Tab-separated table of C-alpha atoms in Angstrom:
chain	number	residue	atom	x	y	z
P	1	MET	CA	-37.866	-18.845	-11.715
P	2	TRP	CA	-35.956	-16.159	-10.731
P	3	ASN	CA	-38.565	-16.130	-7.461
P	4	LEU	CA	-37.128	-19.997	-6.865
P	5	GLN	CA	-33.827	-18.928	-7.539
P	6	GLN	CA	-34.138	-15.968	-4.766
P	7	TYR	CA	-35.667	-18.467	-2.709
P	8	PRO	CA	-33.971	-22.084	-1.976
P	9	LYS	CA	-36.541	-23.072	0.745
P	10	PHE	CA	-39.377	-22.562	-2.105
P	11	ALA	CA	-36.967	-24.155	-4.769
P	12	ILE	CA	-37.131	-27.415	-2.402
P	13	ALA	CA	-40.538	-27.354	-1.867
P	14	PHE	CA	-41.789	-27.082	-5.721
P	15	GLN	CA	-38.948	-30.048	-6.641
P	16	GLN	CA	-40.542	-32.093	-3.952
P	17	VAL	CA	-43.862	-31.211	-5.917
P	18	LEU	CA	-42.893	-32.241	-9.141
P	19	THR	CA	-42.765	-36.092	-7.960
P	20	ALA	CA	-45.607	-36.416	-5.811
P	21	PRO	CA	-48.587	-34.309	-4.228
P	22	ILE	CA	-47.452	-33.296	-0.849
P	23	GLN	CA	-48.315	-31.093	2.310
P	24	LEU	CA	-46.530	-28.206	2.436
P	25	GLU	CA	-45.916	-25.724	5.472
P	26	SER	CA	-48.369	-22.631	4.955
P	27	GLU	CA	-45.989	-20.402	3.910
P	28	VAL	CA	-44.524	-22.155	1.461
P	29	ALA	CA	-47.672	-23.615	-0.237
P	30	PHE	CA	-49.320	-19.853	0.437
P	31	LYS	CA	-46.032	-18.684	-2.374
P	32	LEU	CA	-46.141	-21.487	-4.440
P	33	LYS	CA	-49.430	-21.088	-4.811
P	34	SER	CA	-49.652	-17.352	-5.383
P	35	LEU	CA	-46.690	-17.871	-8.150
P	36	GLY	CA	-49.154	-20.523	-9.669
P	37	LEU	CA	-47.143	-23.143	-9.705
P	38	VAL	CA	-49.326	-25.214	-7.439
P	39	HIS	CA	-53.080	-25.917	-7.402
P	40	LEU	CA	-53.859	-26.685	-3.235
P	41	ILE	CA	-56.710	-29.887	-2.858
P	42	ASP	CA	-57.512	-31.178	0.635
P	43	SER	CA	-54.054	-29.627	1.897
P	44	GLN	CA	-52.171	-31.388	-0.806
P	45	ALA	CA	-49.760	-29.217	-2.871
P	46	THR	CA	-49.605	-31.081	-6.716
P	47	VAL	CA	-48.596	-29.478	-9.829
P	48	SER	CA	-50.441	-26.600	-11.300
P	49	CYS	CA	-49.961	-27.523	-15.065
P	50	GLU	CA	-47.887	-30.257	-16.932
P	51	LEU	CA	-45.815	-27.642	-18.974
P	52	TYR	CA	-44.493	-26.620	-15.370
P	53	ARG	CA	-43.454	-30.468	-14.312
P	54	GLU	CA	-42.071	-31.106	-17.926
P	55	LEU	CA	-40.327	-27.250	-17.939
P	56	PHE	CA	-39.081	-27.419	-14.267
P	57	HIS	CA	-38.008	-30.978	-14.092
P	58	ASN	CA	-35.624	-30.553	-17.375
P	59	TYR	CA	-34.273	-27.562	-15.214
P	60	CYS	CA	-33.414	-29.129	-12.533
P	61	SER	CA	-31.739	-32.095	-13.748
């Protein structure tokens, strides 16, 4: 969460991924993937596990 708090651009992108798979800018997609938050499938970012979806959904609400 610290990384997302430090970089609002990544936090906003991840909030969008929480609702539905989306295509992200290359830099943002790489950073979220390197943090283990998303999987990239056919250039679409999806949440890497449902636990993250629940945790961050509650955190961001």
